[in-house]
CSV table of C-alpha atoms in Angstrom, one decimal:
chain,number,residue,atom,x,y,z
A,1,MET,CA,-10.3,-5.4,-38.9
A,2,ARG,CA,-9.1,-8.9,-37.9
A,3,TYR,CA,-5.4,-9.5,-38.6
A,4,ALA,CA,-3.8,-12.8,-39.2
A,5,PHE,CA,-0.3,-11.9,-38.1
A,6,GLN,CA,1.2,-9.9,-35.3
A,7,PHE,CA,4.8,-9.0,-35.1
A,8,LYS,CA,6.1,-8.1,-31.6
A,9,ILE,CA,9.3,-6.1,-30.9
A,10,ASN,CA,10.4,-5.7,-27.3
A,11,PHE,CA,11.8,-2.5,-25.8
A,12,THR,CA,13.5,-3.5,-22.6
A,13,GLY,CA,12.0,-1.5,-19.7
A,14,GLY,CA,10.1,0.6,-22.2
A,15,ILE,CA,13.2,2.5,-23.3
A,16,VAL,CA,13.5,3.4,-27.0
A,17,SER,CA,16.3,5.4,-28.6
A,18,PRO,CA,15.2,7.8,-31.3
A,19,GLY,CA,17.6,6.3,-33.8
A,20,TYR,CA,16.3,2.8,-33.3
A,21,LEU,CA,12.7,4.0,-33.5
A,22,LEU,CA,13.4,5.7,-36.8
A,23,HIS,CA,15.1,2.6,-38.1
A,24,LEU,CA,12.1,0.5,-37.1
A,25,MET,CA,9.6,2.9,-38.6
A,26,ASP,CA,11.6,3.0,-41.9
A,27,ALA,CA,11.5,-0.8,-42.0
A,28,VAL,CA,7.8,-1.0,-41.1
A,29,LYS,CA,6.9,1.7,-43.8
A,30,GLU,CA,8.9,-0.2,-46.3
A,31,GLY,CA,6.9,-3.3,-45.4
A,32,GLY,CA,3.7,-1.6,-46.3
A,33,ILE,CA,2.4,-0.8,-42.8
A,34,ASP,CA,0.8,2.6,-42.0
A,35,HIS,CA,-0.1,2.2,-38.3
A,36,VAL,CA,1.4,0.3,-35.3
A,37,ARG,CA,0.4,-0.2,-31.7
A,38,PHE,CA,2.1,-0.3,-28.3
A,39,GLY,CA,1.3,-3.2,-26.0
A,40,LEU,CA,0.5,-3.5,-22.3
A,41,ARG,CA,4.1,-4.7,-21.7
A,42,GLN,CA,5.7,-1.6,-23.3
A,43,GLN,CA,6.4,-3.4,-26.6
A,44,LEU,CA,5.7,-2.5,-30.2
A,45,LEU,CA,3.0,-4.5,-32.0
A,46,ILE,CA,2.6,-4.6,-35.8
A,47,ASP,CA,-0.6,-6.1,-37.2
A,48,ALA,CA,-0.5,-7.5,-40.7
A,49,THR,CA,-3.0,-9.2,-43.1
A,50,HIS,CA,-2.1,-12.1,-45.3
A,51,LYS,CA,-1.5,-9.7,-48.1
A,52,GLN,CA,0.9,-7.6,-46.1
A,53,HIS,CA,2.8,-10.5,-44.5
A,54,ASP,CA,5.4,-11.4,-47.0
A,55,LYS,CA,6.5,-7.8,-47.7
A,56,LEU,CA,6.7,-6.8,-44.0
A,57,LEU,CA,8.6,-10.0,-43.2
A,58,ALA,CA,11.1,-9.4,-45.9
A,59,SER,CA,11.6,-5.7,-44.8
A,60,LEU,CA,12.1,-6.6,-41.1
A,61,ASP,CA,14.6,-9.4,-41.9
A,62,LYS,CA,16.5,-7.1,-44.4
A,63,ASN,CA,16.8,-4.5,-41.7
A,64,LYS,CA,17.9,-7.1,-39.1
A,65,VAL,CA,15.0,-6.3,-36.7
A,66,VAL,CA,14.5,-8.8,-33.9
A,67,TYR,CA,10.9,-9.8,-33.6
A,68,GLU,CA,8.5,-12.5,-32.7
A,69,LEU,CA,5.7,-13.6,-35.0
A,70,ASN,CA,2.3,-14.7,-33.6
A,71,LYS,CA,3.9,-15.8,-30.3
A,72,ASP,CA,5.1,-14.4,-27.0
A,73,GLU,CA,8.0,-16.6,-26.0
A,74,TYR,CA,9.9,-13.6,-24.6
A,75,PRO,CA,7.5,-11.3,-22.8
A,76,ASN,CA,9.0,-7.9,-22.6
A,77,MET,CA,10.7,-6.8,-19.3
A,78,VAL,CA,8.6,-3.9,-18.0
A,79,SER,CA,9.6,-1.1,-15.6
A,80,SER,CA,8.4,2.1,-14.1
A,81,TYR,CA,11.3,3.9,-15.8
A,82,ALA,CA,9.0,6.0,-17.9
A,83,GLY,CA,7.6,7.8,-14.8
A,84,ALA,CA,11.0,8.4,-13.1
A,85,ASP,CA,11.5,12.2,-12.4
A,86,ILE,CA,8.1,13.2,-13.7
A,87,PHE,CA,5.6,11.3,-11.6
A,88,LEU,CA,8.0,10.6,-8.7
A,89,ASN,CA,11.1,12.5,-7.5
A,90,ASP,CA,11.5,11.4,-3.9
A,91,SER,CA,13.1,8.0,-4.4
A,92,TRP,CA,16.6,6.5,-4.4
A,93,LEU,CA,15.7,4.6,-7.6
A,94,ARG,CA,16.9,6.9,-10.4
A,95,GLU,CA,17.2,6.4,-14.1
A,96,GLY,CA,20.8,5.3,-13.9
A,97,THR,CA,19.9,2.4,-11.6
A,98,TYR,CA,17.3,1.1,-14.0
A,99,LYS,CA,19.9,1.1,-16.8
A,100,ASP,CA,22.5,-0.6,-14.7
A,101,ILE,CA,20.0,-3.4,-14.0
A,102,PHE,CA,19.0,-3.8,-17.6
A,103,ASP,CA,22.6,-4.0,-18.7
A,104,LEU,CA,23.3,-6.8,-16.3
A,105,PHE,CA,20.8,-9.2,-17.9
A,106,ASP,CA,22.7,-11.6,-20.1
A,107,TYR,CA,19.6,-13.5,-21.2
A,108,ALA,CA,16.1,-12.8,-22.6
A,109,PRO,CA,13.5,-13.6,-19.9
A,110,ARG,CA,10.8,-16.1,-20.8
A,111,LEU,CA,8.7,-15.3,-17.8
A,112,LYS,CA,7.1,-11.9,-17.4
A,113,LEU,CA,9.4,-9.7,-15.3
A,114,ALA,CA,8.9,-6.2,-13.9
A,115,ILE,CA,11.2,-3.7,-12.1
A,116,THR,CA,9.2,-1.0,-10.3
A,117,ASP,CA,9.6,1.7,-7.8
A,118,ASN,CA,7.6,1.1,-4.6
A,119,ASN,CA,6.4,4.7,-4.4
A,120,GLN,CA,4.9,5.1,-7.8
A,121,THR,CA,1.3,4.2,-9.0
A,122,PHE,CA,1.9,4.6,-12.8
A,123,THR,CA,3.2,1.1,-13.6
A,124,PRO,CA,1.0,-1.7,-12.2
A,125,PHE,CA,2.4,-3.9,-9.5
A,126,PHE,CA,2.2,-7.7,-9.5
A,127,THR,CA,1.2,-8.1,-13.1
A,128,SER,CA,4.4,-10.1,-14.0
A,129,ASN,CA,5.6,-13.5,-12.9
A,130,ILE,CA,8.8,-12.1,-11.3
A,131,ASN,CA,8.1,-8.7,-9.7
A,132,TRP,CA,11.0,-6.7,-8.3
A,133,ILE,CA,9.8,-3.8,-6.2
A,134,ALA,CA,12.2,-1.3,-4.6
A,135,SER,CA,12.4,-1.3,-0.8
A,136,ALA,CA,12.9,1.6,1.5
A,137,ASN,CA,16.6,0.5,1.8
A,138,ASN,CA,18.8,1.9,-0.9
A,139,HIS,CA,19.7,-0.8,-3.5
A,140,PHE,CA,17.6,-3.5,-1.9
A,141,TRP,CA,14.5,-5.0,-3.4
A,142,HIS,CA,11.4,-6.9,-2.5
A,143,LEU,CA,10.7,-9.9,-4.7
A,144,TYR,CA,7.2,-11.3,-5.4
A,145,ILE,CA,6.8,-14.4,-7.6
A,146,ARG,CA,3.4,-14.9,-9.2
A,147,PHE,CA,3.5,-18.4,-10.6
A,148,PRO,CA,2.5,-18.7,-14.3
A,149,GLN,CA,-1.2,-19.1,-15.1
A,150,THR,CA,-2.1,-18.6,-11.4
A,151,ASP,CA,-2.8,-15.8,-8.9
A,152,VAL,CA,-0.5,-17.5,-6.4
A,153,LEU,CA,1.9,-14.8,-5.1
A,154,PHE,CA,4.9,-15.7,-3.0
A,155,GLN,CA,7.0,-13.1,-1.2
A,156,TRP,CA,10.7,-13.8,-1.1
A,157,PRO,CA,11.7,-13.8,2.6
A,158,LEU,CA,14.8,-11.7,2.0
A,159,LEU,CA,15.6,-8.3,0.4
A,160,VAL,CA,17.9,-8.7,-2.6
A,161,TYR,CA,20.7,-6.4,-3.6
A,162,THR,CA,20.4,-4.5,-7.0
A,163,ASN,CA,23.2,-6.3,-8.8
A,164,GLU,CA,21.8,-9.7,-7.9
A,165,ILE,CA,18.5,-9.1,-9.7
A,166,PRO,CA,19.4,-10.6,-13.1
A,167,ARG,CA,21.2,-13.7,-11.7
A,168,LEU,CA,18.5,-14.5,-9.2
A,169,SER,CA,15.7,-14.0,-11.9
A,170,LYS,CA,17.5,-16.3,-14.2
A,171,GLU,CA,17.8,-19.1,-11.6
A,172,ILE,CA,14.1,-18.7,-10.6
A,173,GLU,CA,13.1,-18.9,-14.2
A,174,ASN,CA,15.2,-22.0,-14.8
A,175,ILE,CA,13.6,-23.9,-11.8
A,176,ILE,CA,10.1,-23.0,-12.9
A,177,PHE,CA,10.6,-24.1,-16.5
A,178,GLN,CA,12.5,-27.3,-15.5
A,179,GLN,CA,9.5,-28.4,-13.4
A,180,LYS,CA,6.6,-26.8,-15.2
A,181,GLU,CA,4.1,-29.3,-13.8
A,182,LEU,CA,4.8,-28.0,-10.3
A,183,PHE,CA,4.4,-24.3,-11.1
A,184,PHE,CA,2.4,-23.7,-14.3
A,185,GLY,CA,-1.3,-23.4,-13.5
A,186,ASN,CA,-0.8,-25.0,-10.0
A,187,SER,CA,-2.8,-23.2,-7.3
A,188,LYS,CA,-0.6,-25.0,-4.8
A,189,ALA,CA,2.7,-23.9,-6.2
A,190,ASP,CA,5.3,-24.0,-3.4
A,191,GLY,CA,7.3,-20.7,-3.4
A,192,GLN,CA,9.1,-21.7,-0.2
A,193,TRP,CA,10.6,-24.7,-1.9
A,194,VAL,CA,11.9,-22.4,-4.7
A,195,PHE,CA,13.5,-20.1,-2.1
A,196,ASN,CA,15.1,-23.0,-0.1
A,197,THR,CA,16.5,-24.6,-3.3
A,198,ILE,CA,18.0,-21.4,-4.6
A,199,THR,CA,19.3,-20.2,-1.3
A,200,GLN,CA,21.1,-23.5,-0.7
A,201,LYS,CA,22.6,-23.4,-4.3
A,202,LEU,CA,23.5,-19.7,-4.7
A,203,LYS,CA,25.3,-17.1,-2.6
A,204,TYR,CA,23.8,-13.7,-3.2
A,205,ILE,CA,23.8,-10.4,-1.4
A,206,SER,CA,20.7,-10.0,0.7
A,207,LYS,CA,19.3,-8.8,4.0
A,208,PRO,CA,16.3,-9.6,6.2
A,209,VAL,CA,13.0,-7.9,5.5
A,210,GLU,CA,12.9,-5.5,8.4
A,211,GLU,CA,9.9,-3.5,7.2
A,212,ALA,CA,6.9,-4.8,5.2
A,213,LEU,CA,6.3,-3.4,1.7
A,214,HIS,CA,4.0,-0.4,1.9
A,215,LEU,CA,2.5,0.6,-1.5
A,216,PRO,CA,0.8,4.0,-2.0
A,217,ALA,CA,-2.9,4.3,-2.5
A,218,PHE,CA,-3.6,4.0,-6.3
A,219,ASN,CA,-3.8,7.3,-8.1
A,220,LEU,CA,-3.2,7.2,-11.8
A,221,PRO,CA,-1.3,10.3,-12.9
A,222,TYR,CA,-2.6,12.2,-15.9
A,223,TYR,CA,-0.1,10.9,-18.4
A,224,GLU,CA,-1.0,12.8,-21.6
A,225,GLY,CA,-0.1,16.3,-22.9
A,226,PHE,CA,2.6,18.8,-22.1
A,227,THR,CA,3.6,19.1,-18.5
A,228,HIS,CA,6.4,21.2,-16.9
A,229,TYR,CA,8.8,19.7,-14.5
A,230,GLY,CA,11.8,21.8,-13.3
A,231,ASN,CA,12.9,24.0,-16.1
A,232,LYS,CA,11.9,21.4,-18.8
A,233,THR,CA,8.7,19.8,-20.2
A,234,TRP,CA,7.6,16.2,-20.8
A,235,LEU,CA,5.0,15.2,-23.4
A,236,GLY,CA,2.7,12.2,-23.1
A,237,ILE,CA,0.8,10.9,-26.2
A,238,TYR,CA,-2.2,8.5,-26.0
A,239,ARG,CA,-4.3,7.2,-28.9
A,240,ARG,CA,-8.0,6.4,-28.4
A,241,ASP,CA,-7.9,3.6,-31.0
A,242,GLU,CA,-4.4,2.6,-29.9
A,243,LEU,CA,-3.1,3.2,-33.4
A,244,PHE,CA,0.0,5.4,-33.9
A,245,PRO,CA,0.6,6.5,-37.5
A,246,VAL,CA,4.0,5.3,-38.7
A,247,ASP,CA,4.8,8.7,-40.3
A,248,PHE,CA,4.0,10.4,-37.0
A,249,LEU,CA,6.4,8.1,-35.1
A,250,LYS,CA,9.0,8.8,-37.7
A,251,ASP,CA,8.6,12.6,-37.1
A,252,ILE,CA,8.8,11.9,-33.3
A,253,ALA,CA,12.1,10.2,-33.8
A,254,LEU,CA,13.5,12.9,-36.1
A,255,THR,CA,12.4,15.6,-33.7
A,256,CYS,CA,14.1,13.8,-30.8
A,257,LEU,CA,17.3,13.6,-32.8
A,258,LYS,CA,17.0,17.2,-33.9
A,259,THR,CA,16.5,18.5,-30.3
A,260,LYS,CA,19.1,16.1,-28.9
A,261,THR,CA,16.5,14.2,-26.8
A,262,GLY,CA,18.3,10.9,-26.1
A,263,GLN,CA,15.4,8.5,-25.6
A,264,LEU,CA,11.7,8.2,-25.3
A,265,TYR,CA,9.5,5.7,-23.4
A,266,THR,CA,6.7,3.4,-24.0
A,267,THR,CA,4.2,2.8,-21.0
A,268,THR,CA,2.0,0.1,-19.7
A,269,TRP,CA,-1.0,2.2,-20.7
A,270,LYS,CA,-0.1,1.8,-24.5
A,271,SER,CA,1.1,5.4,-24.7
A,272,ILE,CA,4.5,7.1,-25.2
A,273,ILE,CA,6.4,9.7,-23.2
A,274,ILE,CA,9.1,12.1,-24.3
A,275,LYS,CA,11.0,13.8,-21.5
A,276,ASN,CA,13.6,16.6,-21.3
A,277,ILE,CA,11.9,18.9,-23.8
A,278,GLU,CA,13.7,22.3,-23.6
A,279,LYS,CA,11.6,25.4,-23.7
A,280,PRO,CA,13.0,26.7,-27.0
A,281,ASP,CA,12.2,23.3,-28.6
A,282,ARG,CA,8.5,23.3,-27.6
A,283,LYS,CA,7.5,24.8,-31.0
A,284,GLU,CA,9.1,21.8,-32.7
A,285,TRP,CA,6.8,19.4,-30.9
A,286,ASP,CA,3.7,21.6,-31.4
A,287,PHE,CA,4.5,21.5,-35.1
A,288,VAL,CA,4.6,17.6,-35.2
A,289,LEU,CA,1.4,17.3,-33.3
A,290,ASN,CA,-0.3,19.8,-35.5
A,291,LYS,CA,1.1,18.2,-38.7
A,292,HIS,CA,-0.4,14.8,-37.8
A,293,ARG,CA,-3.5,16.3,-36.0
A,294,ILE,CA,-2.7,14.4,-32.8
A,295,ASN,CA,-5.0,15.3,-29.9
A,296,VAL,CA,-3.5,15.4,-26.4
A,297,ARG,CA,-6.6,16.5,-24.5
A,298,HIS,CA,-8.5,13.3,-23.6
A,299,ALA,CA,-10.6,13.0,-20.5
A,300,ALA,CA,-8.9,11.4,-17.5
A,301,ASN,CA,-11.5,8.7,-17.2
A,302,GLU,CA,-10.7,7.5,-20.7
A,303,LEU,CA,-7.0,7.1,-19.8
A,304,ALA,CA,-7.6,4.8,-16.8
A,305,TRP,CA,-8.4,1.6,-18.8
A,306,GLN,CA,-6.5,-1.6,-19.4
A,307,VAL,CA,-7.7,-3.6,-22.5
A,308,GLU,CA,-6.1,-6.7,-24.0
A,309,ASP,CA,-3.7,-6.1,-26.8
A,310,THR,CA,-5.2,-5.8,-30.2
A,311,ASN,CA,-8.7,-6.5,-29.0
A,312,GLU,CA,-11.5,-4.7,-30.8
A,313,ASP,CA,-14.2,-6.1,-28.5
A,314,GLY,CA,-12.5,-4.7,-25.4
A,315,LEU,CA,-12.0,-1.3,-27.2
A,316,TYR,CA,-15.7,-1.2,-28.1
A,317,ILE,CA,-16.7,-1.7,-24.5
A,318,LYS,CA,-14.3,1.0,-23.4
A,319,ARG,CA,-15.6,3.5,-26.0
A,320,MET,CA,-19.2,2.7,-25.1
A,321,VAL,CA,-18.7,3.1,-21.3
A,322,THR,CA,-16.6,6.3,-21.5
A,323,ARG,CA,-19.2,7.9,-23.8
A,324,GLU,CA,-21.9,7.2,-21.3
A,325,LEU,CA,-19.7,8.3,-18.3
A,326,ASP,CA,-19.0,11.6,-20.2
A,327,LYS,CA,-22.7,12.0,-21.0
A,328,GLN,CA,-23.7,11.7,-17.4
A,329,ASP,CA,-20.7,13.6,-16.2
A,330,VAL,CA,-19.7,10.8,-13.8
A,331,ARG,CA,-16.6,11.2,-11.7
A,332,THR,CA,-14.3,8.2,-11.7
A,333,PHE,CA,-11.1,9.7,-10.4
A,334,GLY,CA,-9.3,7.0,-8.3
A,335,LEU,CA,-10.7,4.1,-10.2
A,336,CYS,CA,-9.1,2.0,-12.9
A,337,PHE,CA,-11.0,-0.2,-15.3
A,338,GLY,CA,-10.0,-3.5,-16.9
A,339,VAL,CA,-11.7,-5.5,-19.6
A,340,ASN,CA,-11.3,-9.3,-19.9
A,341,THR,CA,-12.9,-10.6,-23.1
A,342,GLN,CA,-10.7,-13.7,-23.6
A,343,PRO,CA,-10.6,-16.9,-21.6
A,344,GLU,CA,-8.1,-16.9,-18.7
A,345,SER,CA,-7.4,-13.2,-19.4
A,346,SER,CA,-6.5,-11.1,-16.4
A,347,MET,CA,-6.4,-7.3,-16.6
A,348,PHE,CA,-5.1,-4.8,-14.1
A,349,GLY,CA,-7.9,-2.7,-12.5
A,350,SER,CA,-10.0,-1.9,-9.5
A,351,VAL,CA,-13.2,-2.6,-11.5
A,352,ILE,CA,-13.1,-5.5,-14.0
A,353,ILE,CA,-15.6,-6.1,-16.8
A,354,GLN,CA,-15.3,-9.8,-17.5
A,355,ARG,CA,-16.9,-11.7,-20.4
A,356,ARG,CA,-18.6,-15.0,-19.6
A,357,PHE,CA,-17.7,-18.3,-21.4
A,358,SER,CA,-19.3,-21.7,-21.5
A,359,VAL,CA,-17.6,-25.0,-22.2
A,360,ILE,CA,-19.5,-27.4,-24.4
A,361,ARG,CA,-17.8,-30.7,-25.4
A,362,ASN,CA,-14.4,-29.2,-24.5
A,363,LEU,CA,-15.0,-26.2,-26.8
A,364,VAL,CA,-15.0,-22.7,-25.2
A,365,LYS,CA,-17.8,-20.5,-26.4
A,366,ALA,CA,-17.9,-16.8,-25.7
A,367,LEU,CA,-21.3,-15.6,-24.3
A,368,ASP,CA,-22.9,-12.2,-24.8
A,369,LYS,CA,-23.0,-11.7,-21.0
A,370,TYR,CA,-20.6,-10.0,-18.6
A,371,ASP,CA,-19.8,-9.9,-14.9
A,372,ILE,CA,-18.7,-6.7,-13.2
A,373,LEU,CA,-16.2,-7.3,-10.4
A,374,TYR,CA,-14.3,-5.0,-8.1
A,375,THR,CA,-11.2,-5.6,-6.0
A,376,ASP,CA,-11.2,-5.5,-2.2
A,377,GLY,CA,-11.1,-1.9,-1.1
A,378,PHE,CA,-11.0,-0.9,-4.8
A,379,ASN,CA,-7.3,-1.6,-4.7
A,380,PRO,CA,-6.2,-2.5,-8.2
A,381,ASN,CA,-3.1,-4.3,-6.9
A,382,SER,CA,-5.4,-6.8,-5.0
A,383,LYS,CA,-6.4,-10.1,-6.5
A,384,GLU,CA,-9.4,-10.5,-4.2
A,385,TYR,CA,-12.4,-10.0,-6.5
A,386,ILE,CA,-15.9,-9.2,-5.4
A,387,THR,CA,-18.9,-9.6,-7.7
A,388,PHE,CA,-20.9,-6.5,-8.2
A,389,ARG,CA,-23.3,-7.7,-10.9
A,390,ALA,CA,-23.3,-11.0,-12.8
A,391,GLY,CA,-24.6,-12.1,-16.1
A,392,ILE,CA,-25.5,-8.7,-17.5
A,393,HIS,CA,-25.9,-7.7,-21.2
A,394,LYS,CA,-23.3,-5.5,-22.9
A,395,GLU,CA,-25.7,-2.6,-23.3
A,396,HIS,CA,-26.2,-2.4,-19.5
A,397,ILE,CA,-22.5,-2.3,-18.5
A,398,SER,CA,-22.4,1.5,-18.4
A,399,THR,CA,-25.4,1.7,-16.1
A,400,TYR,CA,-23.8,-0.5,-13.5
A,401,LEU,CA,-20.4,1.2,-13.8
A,402,VAL,CA,-22.2,4.5,-12.9
A,403,SER,CA,-23.6,2.7,-9.8
A,404,ILE,CA,-20.2,1.2,-8.8
A,405,SER,CA,-18.6,4.6,-9.1
A,406,LYS,CA,-21.1,5.9,-6.6
A,407,GLN,CA,-20.3,3.0,-4.3
A,408,PHE,CA,-16.6,3.8,-4.6
A,409,TYR,CA,-17.1,7.4,-3.5
A,410,GLU,CA,-19.4,6.5,-0.7
A,411,LEU,CA,-16.6,4.3,0.6
A,412,GLU,CA,-14.0,7.0,0.1
A,413,ASN,CA,-16.2,9.5,1.9
A,414,GLN,CA,-16.5,7.1,4.9
A,415,ARG,CA,-12.8,6.6,4.9
A,416,GLN,CA,-12.2,10.3,5.0
A,417,LYS,CA,-14.7,10.7,7.9
A,418,ASP,CA,-13.0,8.0,9.8
A,419,ALA,CA,-9.6,9.5,9.1
A,420,SER,CA,-10.9,12.9,10.2
A,421,ALA,CA,-12.3,11.6,13.4
A,422,THR,CA,-9.0,9.8,14.1
A,423,TYR,CA,-7.0,13.0,13.4
A,424,GLN,CA,-9.2,15.1,15.7
A,425,LEU,CA,-8.7,12.6,18.5
A,426,GLN,CA,-5.0,12.7,17.9
A,427,GLN,CA,-5.0,16.5,17.9
A,428,LYS,CA,-7.0,16.5,21.1
A,429,SER,CA,-4.5,14.2,22.7
A,430,VAL,CA,-1.6,16.3,21.5
A,431,GLU,CA,-3.2,19.5,22.7
A,432,ASN,CA,-3.6,17.9,26.2
A,433,ILE,CA,0.0,17.0,26.3
A,434,VAL,CA,1.2,20.4,25.0
A,435,GLU,CA,-1.0,22.3,27.6
A,436,LYS,CA,0.3,20.3,30.6
A,437,TYR,CA,3.1,21.8,32.6
A,438,VAL,CA,5.2,20.4,35.4
A,439,TYR,CA,7.8,21.9,37.7
A,440,GLN,CA,11.4,20.7,37.6
A,441,CYS,CA,14.3,21.2,40.0
A,442,CYS,CA,17.2,23.0,38.3
A,443,SER,CA,19.8,21.2,40.4
A,444,CYS,CA,18.8,17.5,40.1
A,445,LEU,CA,16.0,17.6,37.5
A,446,THR,CA,13.4,16.0,39.9
A,447,VAL,CA,9.9,16.8,38.6
A,448,TYR,CA,6.9,17.9,40.7
A,449,ASP,CA,3.6,17.0,38.9
A,450,GLU,CA,0.6,18.8,40.3
A,451,THR,CA,-1.8,16.0,39.2
A,452,LEU,CA,0.2,13.5,41.3
A,453,GLY,CA,1.3,15.6,44.3
A,454,GLU,CA,3.7,13.9,46.7
A,455,ASN,CA,1.8,11.5,48.8
A,456,GLU,CA,4.9,10.4,50.7
A,457,ASN,CA,5.5,14.0,51.8
A,458,GLY,CA,1.8,14.6,52.7
A,459,ILE,CA,1.0,16.6,49.5
A,460,ALA,CA,-2.3,15.5,48.1
A,461,LEU,CA,-3.2,14.9,44.5
A,462,GLY,CA,-4.0,18.1,42.5
A,463,SER,CA,-2.0,20.4,44.8
A,464,ALA,CA,-0.9,23.4,42.8
A,465,PHE,CA,2.8,24.2,43.0
A,466,GLU,CA,2.1,27.8,43.7
A,467,GLY,CA,0.1,26.8,46.7
A,468,LEU,CA,2.9,24.8,48.3
A,469,PRO,CA,4.5,26.5,51.3
A,470,ASP,CA,7.7,28.5,50.8
A,471,SER,CA,9.5,25.9,53.0
A,472,TYR,CA,8.9,23.2,50.3
A,473,CYS,CA,12.1,21.7,49.0
A,474,CYS,CA,13.2,19.1,46.5
A,475,PRO,CA,12.6,15.7,48.0
A,476,LEU,CA,15.9,14.5,46.4
A,477,CYS,CA,18.5,17.2,46.7
A,478,GLU,CA,16.6,19.6,49.1
A,479,SER,CA,16.9,22.6,46.8
A,480,PRO,CA,14.4,25.3,47.8
A,481,LYS,CA,11.1,25.9,46.1
A,482,ILE,CA,12.5,28.9,44.3
A,483,ASN,CA,15.0,26.6,42.4
A,484,PHE,CA,12.1,24.9,40.5
A,485,LYS,CA,11.1,26.1,37.0
A,486,GLN,CA,7.9,25.5,35.0
A,487,ILE,CA,8.4,23.4,31.9
A,488,ASN,CA,6.1,21.7,29.3
A,489,GLN,CA,5.8,18.0,30.1
A,490,SER,CA,6.2,17.1,26.4
A,491,ILE,CA,9.8,18.2,26.6
A,492,LEU,CA,10.4,15.3,29.1
A,493,GLY,CA,8.7,12.7,26.9
A,494,LEU,CA,6.8,11.6,30.0
A,495,GLN,CA,3.7,9.4,29.9
A,496,ALA,CA,0.8,10.0,32.2
A,497,VAL,CA,0.4,7.4,34.9
C-alpha cells in the first residue's frame, strides 16, 4: 500500500524507555494505526493514509508526542549502543559513556550524526555526515565528516575528547549550513578549511592521532532470537515485512515494565533488542511472542539487508533474492546487501543492487533495469564501487547474486591461503630462532656464537663451543671456558648478522 503521510519519531541513539514506548503505542492506537515500522536511523516510522491522517495527528498532538511529518529536518542521532555488552565486551566504551554523551547535546542535530564503537560491526560506519568513532585511547574519538549529498570523507586531524563531541558537532553543523553552497553536493568540499576555521575559533580538548583507525573485518552478528550472555539473556526481534503490530509493541513495553527492564533498543537493521532478561522472566517473553505469533528464526542471509525506509520495491527485491538463495542453498555469510531504488539513494552494503534512471527533459524516470555493484574487497564501509553486472532485468538479479557470492568466497579462500602461507613462514622463522643456542659468560655476559666464531682470536666460523680447547677463555674478562653457559638466543633479543 502507498501511504500519503509518514510521521517520524526520533529515539536518540536508539534508546527507548518502556514507559515512553507504551505512551507512544497508546497514542498511535488511539489514532487508528495498527502497525508501525522502525527506520534505518533507529527511529519510529508511522505510515498513514489520507483517511487516517486527521485522527492520528489529533492523537499525537493531544499526547504531546514530538514528531516530524513528511520531512526529515532532524535525522535521528544513531549509535552502536544497542550492541554494547552483547556483541562487544572488550571495549572502554560502555553504556554509561553513551548516555553521558547524549545528555550533553543541547540541540537537535540537523545533519546525520553517529556515535559508534571502533571494534563493533553491527552499526554501519560512515553512513552519517558527522561520524564519531571511538579510538584505542580511552575517551578520545576519531571524527570523519562526510559532507551532505557527497561521498567526500574528511578525517579530522586530531582525536577529540568525549565531552567535546556535542560542542564540536554543533560548530561543524553551523559552518556547513551557513555556507551550504560550499559543502552540500560539492565533490570538492574542503574539510581542511573547516578544521582550520574551528580550531582557530574554539579551544577543545584533543590530542594527535598517533595510530590510524583500524576497523574490524565486517561480520554481521546474528541479531535475532534469544541469546545468553553472562547469567542473563537478550532478545532480538526482526520482521520480514518491517511491520510491527502496535498491540505487540504495547505488550513488549508492559513486559519490560513488569520485569523491571529499564530500556530497549532500536537498531540500524530495523529491528529491536531487549537486554537484561532474567532467567525466571524468560517465560513472560515466550508468552508475548506466542500470543502475537512472532517468529524469531529467520535465516541469517535474510537479516543482512539494508533497504530504503518504507520502500515496497526494495522489499520485493529482497524477498525475491532471499527466496532464490534459500532455494539454491547459497552461503552468503560475510556479505551484506543494499538496495537502491530511489535517485541519489545510498545504502550500506558490500553488494549493492541499484536501479537505473534516465533523465528526459529534466524529469527523472525509473527504468526496469538494475546494476549490481560491489565494494572494493567486499568491505561494506568502502565507497569504492566496482560494477559486477550492468543493465540487467529484475528477474535476473538472483542469478547474478549467486555468482557474486561465489566470487566473494573465492576471494576469501585466496586470502586464507595467503594468510596461512604467511603464518607458516612466520612459524618457521620463530622455530629457527627458538632452536638457536649461544654460550654466554656468567661473569660479563659476553656471548660466543658458534655460527660467527671469533675471527680475531683465530676461531673460524661454525666452530662448535664444545670443540674449543679447555684453555679457551672469555675475550673480555678472561673467565675460563667452564664459566660459560648455554642459553636460547631469543632470550637476548639478538638479531642474526
